PDB file of C-alpha atoms in Angstrom:
ATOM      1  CA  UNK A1254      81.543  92.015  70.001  1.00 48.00           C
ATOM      2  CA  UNK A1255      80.594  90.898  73.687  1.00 59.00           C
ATOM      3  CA  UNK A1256      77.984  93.717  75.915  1.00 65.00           C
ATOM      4  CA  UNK A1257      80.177  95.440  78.215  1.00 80.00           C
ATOM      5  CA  UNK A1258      78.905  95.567  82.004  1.00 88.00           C
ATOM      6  CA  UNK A1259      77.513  98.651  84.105  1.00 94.00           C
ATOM      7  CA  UNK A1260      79.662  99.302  86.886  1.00 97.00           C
ATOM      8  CA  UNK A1261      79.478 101.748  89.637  1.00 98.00           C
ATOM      9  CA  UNK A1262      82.521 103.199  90.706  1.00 98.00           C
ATOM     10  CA  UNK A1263      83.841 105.191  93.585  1.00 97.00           C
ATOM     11  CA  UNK A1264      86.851 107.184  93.137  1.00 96.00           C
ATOM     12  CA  UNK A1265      88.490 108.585  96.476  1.00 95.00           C
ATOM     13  CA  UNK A1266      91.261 110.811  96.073  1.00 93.00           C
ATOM     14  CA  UNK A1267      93.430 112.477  98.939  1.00 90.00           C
ATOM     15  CA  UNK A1268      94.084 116.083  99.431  1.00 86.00           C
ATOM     16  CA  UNK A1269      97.692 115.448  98.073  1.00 81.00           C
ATOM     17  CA  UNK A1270      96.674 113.919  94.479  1.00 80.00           C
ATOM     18  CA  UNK A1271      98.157 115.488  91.893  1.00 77.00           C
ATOM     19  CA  UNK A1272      96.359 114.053  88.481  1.00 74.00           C
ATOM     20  CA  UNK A1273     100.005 116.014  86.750  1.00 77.00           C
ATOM     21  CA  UNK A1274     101.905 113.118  87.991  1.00 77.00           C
ATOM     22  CA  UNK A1275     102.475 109.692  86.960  1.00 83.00           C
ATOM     23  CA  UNK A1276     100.356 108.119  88.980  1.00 87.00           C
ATOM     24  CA  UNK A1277      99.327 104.333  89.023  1.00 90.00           C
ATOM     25  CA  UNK A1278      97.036 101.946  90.033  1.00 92.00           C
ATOM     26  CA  UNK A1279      98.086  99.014  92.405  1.00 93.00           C
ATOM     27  CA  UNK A1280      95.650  95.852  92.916  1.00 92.00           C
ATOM     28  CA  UNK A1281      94.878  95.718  96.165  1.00 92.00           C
ATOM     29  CA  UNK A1282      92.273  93.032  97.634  1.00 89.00           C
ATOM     30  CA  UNK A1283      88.973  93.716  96.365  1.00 90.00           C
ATOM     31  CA  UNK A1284      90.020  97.225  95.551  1.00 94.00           C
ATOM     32  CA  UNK A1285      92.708  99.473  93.305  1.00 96.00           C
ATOM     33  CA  UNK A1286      94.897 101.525  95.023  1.00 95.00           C
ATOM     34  CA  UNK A1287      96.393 105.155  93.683  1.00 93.00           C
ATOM     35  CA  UNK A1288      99.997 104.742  94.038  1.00 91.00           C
ATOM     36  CA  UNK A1289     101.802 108.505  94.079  1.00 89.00           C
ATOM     37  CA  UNK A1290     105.810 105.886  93.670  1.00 86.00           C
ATOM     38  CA  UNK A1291     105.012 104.637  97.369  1.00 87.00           C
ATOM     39  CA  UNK A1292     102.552 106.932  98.741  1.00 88.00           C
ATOM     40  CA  UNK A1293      98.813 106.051  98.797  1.00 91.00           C
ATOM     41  CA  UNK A1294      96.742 108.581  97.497  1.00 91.00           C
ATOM     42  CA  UNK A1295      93.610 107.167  97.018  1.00 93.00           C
ATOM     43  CA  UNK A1296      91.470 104.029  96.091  1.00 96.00           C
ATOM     44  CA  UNK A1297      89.190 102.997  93.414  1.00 97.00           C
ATOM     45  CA  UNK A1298      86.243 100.462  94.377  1.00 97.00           C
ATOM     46  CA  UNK A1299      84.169  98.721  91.143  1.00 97.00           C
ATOM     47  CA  UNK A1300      80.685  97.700  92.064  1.00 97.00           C
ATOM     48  CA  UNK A1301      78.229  95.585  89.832  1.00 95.00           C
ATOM     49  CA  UNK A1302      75.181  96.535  92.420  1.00 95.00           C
ATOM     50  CA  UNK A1303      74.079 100.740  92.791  1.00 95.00           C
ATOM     51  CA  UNK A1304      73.071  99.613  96.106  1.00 95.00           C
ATOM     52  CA  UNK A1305      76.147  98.450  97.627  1.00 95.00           C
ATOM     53  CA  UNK A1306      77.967 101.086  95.622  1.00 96.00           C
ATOM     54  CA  UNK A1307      75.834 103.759  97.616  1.00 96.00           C
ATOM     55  CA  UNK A1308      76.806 102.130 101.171  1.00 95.00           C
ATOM     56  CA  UNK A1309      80.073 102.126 100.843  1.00 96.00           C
ATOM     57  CA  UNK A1310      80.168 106.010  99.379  1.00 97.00           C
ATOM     58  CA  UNK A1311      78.754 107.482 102.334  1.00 94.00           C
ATOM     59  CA  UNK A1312      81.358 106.050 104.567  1.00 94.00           C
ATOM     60  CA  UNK A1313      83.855 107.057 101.687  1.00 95.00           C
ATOM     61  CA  UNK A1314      82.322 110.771 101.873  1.00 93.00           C
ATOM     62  CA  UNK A1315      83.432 110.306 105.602  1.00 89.00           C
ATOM     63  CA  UNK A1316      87.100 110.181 104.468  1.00 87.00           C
ATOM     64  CA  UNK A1317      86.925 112.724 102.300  1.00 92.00           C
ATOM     65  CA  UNK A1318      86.264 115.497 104.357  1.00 92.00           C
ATOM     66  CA  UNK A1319      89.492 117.620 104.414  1.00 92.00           C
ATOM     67  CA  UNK A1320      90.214 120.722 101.687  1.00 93.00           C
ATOM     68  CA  UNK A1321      91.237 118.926  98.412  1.00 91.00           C
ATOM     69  CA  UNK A1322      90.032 115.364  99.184  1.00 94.00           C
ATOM     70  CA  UNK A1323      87.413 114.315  96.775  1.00 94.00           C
ATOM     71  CA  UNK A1324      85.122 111.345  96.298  1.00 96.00           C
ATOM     72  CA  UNK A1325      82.797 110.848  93.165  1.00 97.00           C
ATOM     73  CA  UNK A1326      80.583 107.447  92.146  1.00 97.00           C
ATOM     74  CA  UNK A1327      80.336 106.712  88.385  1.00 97.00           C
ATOM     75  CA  UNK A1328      78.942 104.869  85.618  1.00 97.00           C
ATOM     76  CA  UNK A1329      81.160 103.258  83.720  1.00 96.00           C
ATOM     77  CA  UNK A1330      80.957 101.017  80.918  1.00 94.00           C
ATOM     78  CA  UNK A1331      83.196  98.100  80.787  1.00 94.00           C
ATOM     79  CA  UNK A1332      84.896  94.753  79.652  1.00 91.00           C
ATOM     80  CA  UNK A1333      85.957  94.181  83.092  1.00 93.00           C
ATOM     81  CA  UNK A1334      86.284  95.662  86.801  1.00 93.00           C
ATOM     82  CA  UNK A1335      89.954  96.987  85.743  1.00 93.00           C
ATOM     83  CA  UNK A1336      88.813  98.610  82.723  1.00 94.00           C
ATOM     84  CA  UNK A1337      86.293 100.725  85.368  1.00 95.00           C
ATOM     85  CA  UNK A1338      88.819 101.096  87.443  1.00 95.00           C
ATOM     86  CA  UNK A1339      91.155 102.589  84.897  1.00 94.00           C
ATOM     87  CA  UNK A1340      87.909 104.731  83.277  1.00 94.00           C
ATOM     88  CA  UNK A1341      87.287 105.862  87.107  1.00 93.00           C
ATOM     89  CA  UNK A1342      90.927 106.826  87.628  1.00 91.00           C
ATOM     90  CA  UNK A1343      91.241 109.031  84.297  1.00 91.00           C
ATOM     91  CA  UNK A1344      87.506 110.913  85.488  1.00 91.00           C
ATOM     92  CA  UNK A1345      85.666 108.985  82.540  1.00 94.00           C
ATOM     93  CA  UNK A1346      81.775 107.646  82.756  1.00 95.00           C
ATOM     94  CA  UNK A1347      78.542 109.223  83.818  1.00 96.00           C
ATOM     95  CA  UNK A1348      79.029 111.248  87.478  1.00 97.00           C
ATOM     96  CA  UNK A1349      76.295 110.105  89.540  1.00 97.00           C
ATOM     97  CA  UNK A1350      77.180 111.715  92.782  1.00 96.00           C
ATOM     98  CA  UNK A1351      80.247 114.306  93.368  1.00 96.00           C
ATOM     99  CA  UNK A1352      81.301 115.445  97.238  1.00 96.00           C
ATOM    100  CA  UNK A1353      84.571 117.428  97.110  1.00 95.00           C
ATOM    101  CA  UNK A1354      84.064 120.457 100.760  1.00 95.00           C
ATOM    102  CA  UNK A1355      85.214 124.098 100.149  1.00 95.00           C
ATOM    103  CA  UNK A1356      87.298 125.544 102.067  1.00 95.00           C
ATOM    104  CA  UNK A1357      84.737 126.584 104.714  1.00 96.00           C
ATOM    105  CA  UNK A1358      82.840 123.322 104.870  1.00 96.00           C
ATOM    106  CA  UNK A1359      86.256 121.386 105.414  1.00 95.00           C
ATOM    107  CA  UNK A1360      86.485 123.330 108.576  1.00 96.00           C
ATOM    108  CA  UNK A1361      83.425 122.708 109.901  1.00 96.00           C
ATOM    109  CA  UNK A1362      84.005 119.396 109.459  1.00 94.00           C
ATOM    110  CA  UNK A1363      87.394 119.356 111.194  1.00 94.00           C
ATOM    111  CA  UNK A1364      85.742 121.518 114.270  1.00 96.00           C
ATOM    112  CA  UNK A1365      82.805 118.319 114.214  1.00 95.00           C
ATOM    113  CA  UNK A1366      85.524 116.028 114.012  1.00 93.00           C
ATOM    114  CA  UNK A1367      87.438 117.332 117.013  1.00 94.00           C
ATOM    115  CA  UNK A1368      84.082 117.545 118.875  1.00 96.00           C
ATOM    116  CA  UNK A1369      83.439 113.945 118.509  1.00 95.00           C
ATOM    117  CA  UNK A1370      87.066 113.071 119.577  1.00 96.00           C
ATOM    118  CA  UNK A1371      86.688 115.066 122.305  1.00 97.00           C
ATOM    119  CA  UNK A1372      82.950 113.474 123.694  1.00 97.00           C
ATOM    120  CA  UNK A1373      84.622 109.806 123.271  1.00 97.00           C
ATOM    121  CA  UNK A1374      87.166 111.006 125.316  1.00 98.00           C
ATOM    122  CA  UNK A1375      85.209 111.797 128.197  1.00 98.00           C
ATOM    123  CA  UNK A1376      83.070 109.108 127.943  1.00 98.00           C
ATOM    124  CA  UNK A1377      86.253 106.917 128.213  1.00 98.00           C
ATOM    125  CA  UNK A1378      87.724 108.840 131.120  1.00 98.00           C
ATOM    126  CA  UNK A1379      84.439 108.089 133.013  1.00 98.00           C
ATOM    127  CA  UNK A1380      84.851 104.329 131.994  1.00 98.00           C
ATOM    128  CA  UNK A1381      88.589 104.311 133.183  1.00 98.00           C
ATOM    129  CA  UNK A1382      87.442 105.788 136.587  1.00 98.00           C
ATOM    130  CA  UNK A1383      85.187 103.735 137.538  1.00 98.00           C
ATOM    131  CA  UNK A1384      87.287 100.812 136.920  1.00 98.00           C
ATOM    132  CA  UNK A1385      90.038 101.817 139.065  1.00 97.00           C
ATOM    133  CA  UNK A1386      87.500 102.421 141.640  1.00 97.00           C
ATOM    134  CA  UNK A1387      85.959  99.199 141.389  1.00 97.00           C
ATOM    135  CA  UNK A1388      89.784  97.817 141.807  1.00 97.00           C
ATOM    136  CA  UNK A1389      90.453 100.246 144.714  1.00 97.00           C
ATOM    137  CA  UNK A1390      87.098  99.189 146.505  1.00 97.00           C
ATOM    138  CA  UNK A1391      88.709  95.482 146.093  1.00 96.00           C
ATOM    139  CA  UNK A1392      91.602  96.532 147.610  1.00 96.00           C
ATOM    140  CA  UNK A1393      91.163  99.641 149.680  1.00 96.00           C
ATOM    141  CA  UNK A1394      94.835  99.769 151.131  1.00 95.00           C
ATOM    142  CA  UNK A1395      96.619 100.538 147.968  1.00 96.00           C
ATOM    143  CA  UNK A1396      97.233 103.989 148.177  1.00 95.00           C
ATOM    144  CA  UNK A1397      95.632 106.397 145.959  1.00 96.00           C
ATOM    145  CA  UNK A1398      98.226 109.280 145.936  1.00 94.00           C
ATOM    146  CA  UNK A1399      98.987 107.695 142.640  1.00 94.00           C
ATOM    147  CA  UNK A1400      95.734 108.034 140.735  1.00 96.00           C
ATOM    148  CA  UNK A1401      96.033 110.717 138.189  1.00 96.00           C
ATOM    149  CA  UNK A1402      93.961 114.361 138.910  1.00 96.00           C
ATOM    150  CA  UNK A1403      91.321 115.505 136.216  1.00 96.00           C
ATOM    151  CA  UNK A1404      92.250 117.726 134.022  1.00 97.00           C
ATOM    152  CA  UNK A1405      89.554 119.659 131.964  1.00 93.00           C
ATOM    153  CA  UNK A1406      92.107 121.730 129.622  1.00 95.00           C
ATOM    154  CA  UNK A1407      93.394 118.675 128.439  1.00 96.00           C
ATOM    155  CA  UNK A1408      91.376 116.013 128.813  1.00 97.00           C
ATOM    156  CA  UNK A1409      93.589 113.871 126.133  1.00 96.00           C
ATOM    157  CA  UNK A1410      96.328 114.209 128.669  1.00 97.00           C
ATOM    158  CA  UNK A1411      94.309 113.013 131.560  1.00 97.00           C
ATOM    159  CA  UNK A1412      93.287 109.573 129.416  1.00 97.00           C
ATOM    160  CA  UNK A1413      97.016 108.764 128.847  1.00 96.00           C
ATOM    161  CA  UNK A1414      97.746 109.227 132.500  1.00 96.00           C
ATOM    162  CA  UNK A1415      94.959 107.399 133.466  1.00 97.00           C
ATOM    163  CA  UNK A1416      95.705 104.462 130.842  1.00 96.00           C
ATOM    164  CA  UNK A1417      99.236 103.994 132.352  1.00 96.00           C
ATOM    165  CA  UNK A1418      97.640 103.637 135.984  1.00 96.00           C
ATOM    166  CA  UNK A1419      95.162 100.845 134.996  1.00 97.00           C
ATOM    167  CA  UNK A1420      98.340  98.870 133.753  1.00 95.00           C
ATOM    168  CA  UNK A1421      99.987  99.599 136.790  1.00 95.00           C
ATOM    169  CA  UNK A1422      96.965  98.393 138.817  1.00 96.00           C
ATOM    170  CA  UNK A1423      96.672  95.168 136.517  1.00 95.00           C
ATOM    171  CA  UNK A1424     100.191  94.466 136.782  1.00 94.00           C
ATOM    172  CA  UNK A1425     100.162  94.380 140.842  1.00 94.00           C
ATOM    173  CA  UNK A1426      97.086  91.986 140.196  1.00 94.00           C
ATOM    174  CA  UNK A1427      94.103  94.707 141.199  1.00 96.00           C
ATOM    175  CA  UNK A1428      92.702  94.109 138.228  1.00 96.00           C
ATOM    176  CA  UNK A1429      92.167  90.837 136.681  1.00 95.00           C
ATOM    177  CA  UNK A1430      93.820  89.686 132.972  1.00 93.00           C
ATOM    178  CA  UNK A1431      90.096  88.630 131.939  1.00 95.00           C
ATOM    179  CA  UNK A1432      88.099  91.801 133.582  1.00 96.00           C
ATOM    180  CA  UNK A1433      91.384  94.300 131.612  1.00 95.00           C
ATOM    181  CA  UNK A1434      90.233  92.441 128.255  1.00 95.00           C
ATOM    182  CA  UNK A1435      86.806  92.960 128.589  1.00 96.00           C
ATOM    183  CA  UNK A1436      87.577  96.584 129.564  1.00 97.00           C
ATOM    184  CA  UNK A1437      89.656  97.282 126.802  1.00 96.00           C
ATOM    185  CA  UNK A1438      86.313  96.134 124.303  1.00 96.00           C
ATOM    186  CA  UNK A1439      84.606  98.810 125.850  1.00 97.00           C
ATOM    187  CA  UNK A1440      86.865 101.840 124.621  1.00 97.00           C
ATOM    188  CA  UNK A1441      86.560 104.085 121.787  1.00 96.00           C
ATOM    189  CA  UNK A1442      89.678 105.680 121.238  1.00 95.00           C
ATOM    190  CA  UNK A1443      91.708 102.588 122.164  1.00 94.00           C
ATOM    191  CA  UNK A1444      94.273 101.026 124.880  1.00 93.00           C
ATOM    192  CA  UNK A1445      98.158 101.259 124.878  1.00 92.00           C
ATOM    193  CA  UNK A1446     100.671  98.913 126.925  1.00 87.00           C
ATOM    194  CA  UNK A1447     104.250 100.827 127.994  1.00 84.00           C
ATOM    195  CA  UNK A1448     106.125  99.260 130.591  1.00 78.00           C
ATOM    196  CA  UNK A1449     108.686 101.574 130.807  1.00 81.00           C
ATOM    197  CA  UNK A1450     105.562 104.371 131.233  1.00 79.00           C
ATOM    198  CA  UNK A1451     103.295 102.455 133.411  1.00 85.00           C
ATOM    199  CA  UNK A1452     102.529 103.275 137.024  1.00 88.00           C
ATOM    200  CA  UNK A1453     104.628 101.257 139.424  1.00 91.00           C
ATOM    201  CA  UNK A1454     101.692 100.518 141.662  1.00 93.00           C
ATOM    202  CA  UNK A1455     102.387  98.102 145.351  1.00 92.00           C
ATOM    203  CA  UNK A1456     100.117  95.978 146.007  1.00 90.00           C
ATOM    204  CA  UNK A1457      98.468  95.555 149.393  1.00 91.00           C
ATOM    205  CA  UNK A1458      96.403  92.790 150.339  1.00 89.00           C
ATOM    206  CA  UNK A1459      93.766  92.427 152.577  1.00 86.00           C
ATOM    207  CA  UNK A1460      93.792  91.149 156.035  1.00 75.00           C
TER     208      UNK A1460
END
């Protein structure tokens, strides 16, 4: 009879799984989905190496930080990486490291997590501010009745507002295609063309 293999697996499960159900397991690149019919509710990873297991569980703990989620790394022996995956999926092996928050610690978490949305935010208000101003130094008689007012209660608001005026001021060529790209690199929560919602901005050249 052949040796069967250590692996070390990490079993993520949503806040939605239901083990009661007849759930399945879908092949999915170098991983094994949980299939709820069509609904993803959770992933199995098979690792050879304890090492790269453990890097990939802490960013796994990361997205399993609501009430009910859970993430767990095993030892499992096995044939082959499916027969982990399947041990993993039923709970089998040795538990080497459990995270599943109570109630209390999943809203911390969420407050942290709203915290941290909030601080990219800003930081990406200030970065959309100052390049409208560098555009509006370029071209100081475009009017500025246009650019959107701050708005500390809802600072979410403000970066929508302000992401439709940048288009608008790159479409009436104050702001160059190649500048706009590198711009758009240095955001954290991301960049959104709308047309229809974009500031109609008039351009005004210099003398």
């Amino acid at each position: 009879m052949a040796f069967t293999t250590g692996y070390f697996v990490i079993t993520t499960k949503g806040s939605d799984f239901d083990s009661k159900k007849p759930l399945k397991l879908k092949p999915y690149k170098d991983c094994w989905i949980i299939m709820d019919g069509f609904i993803d509710v959770g992933d199995i990873f098979v690792f050879e190496r304890e090492d790269a297991c453990r890097r990939l569980y802490e960013f796994k703990k990361t997205r399993s930080r609501r009430y009910g989620s859970e993430t767990s790394i095993r030892f499992i022996r096995s044939l082959t990486r499916k027969g982990a995956a399947k041990s993993g999926f039923v709970g089998e092996g040795e538990v080497l490291e459990y995270f599943r928050p109570t109630y209390e610690e999943a809203q911390e978490y969420a407050k942290q997590d709203r915290q941290e949305e909030l601080d990219r935010v800003r930081e990406d208000i200030a970065k959309f501010r100052f390049l409208l101003e560098q555009a509006h130094a370029r071209f100081p008689k475009i009017d500025r009745k246009q650019i959107p007012a701050s708005n500390s209660e809802n600072p979410q608001t403000e970066l929508i507002y302000l992401n439709r005026y940048v288009c608008g001021l790159a479409r009436c060529g104050a702001i160059a295609y190649q500048e706009l790209e590198e711009f758009k690199k240095s955001l954290t929560t991301g960049f959104s063309y709308n047309s229809d919602l974009d500031e109609e901005i008039e351009m005004v050249p210099n003398d």
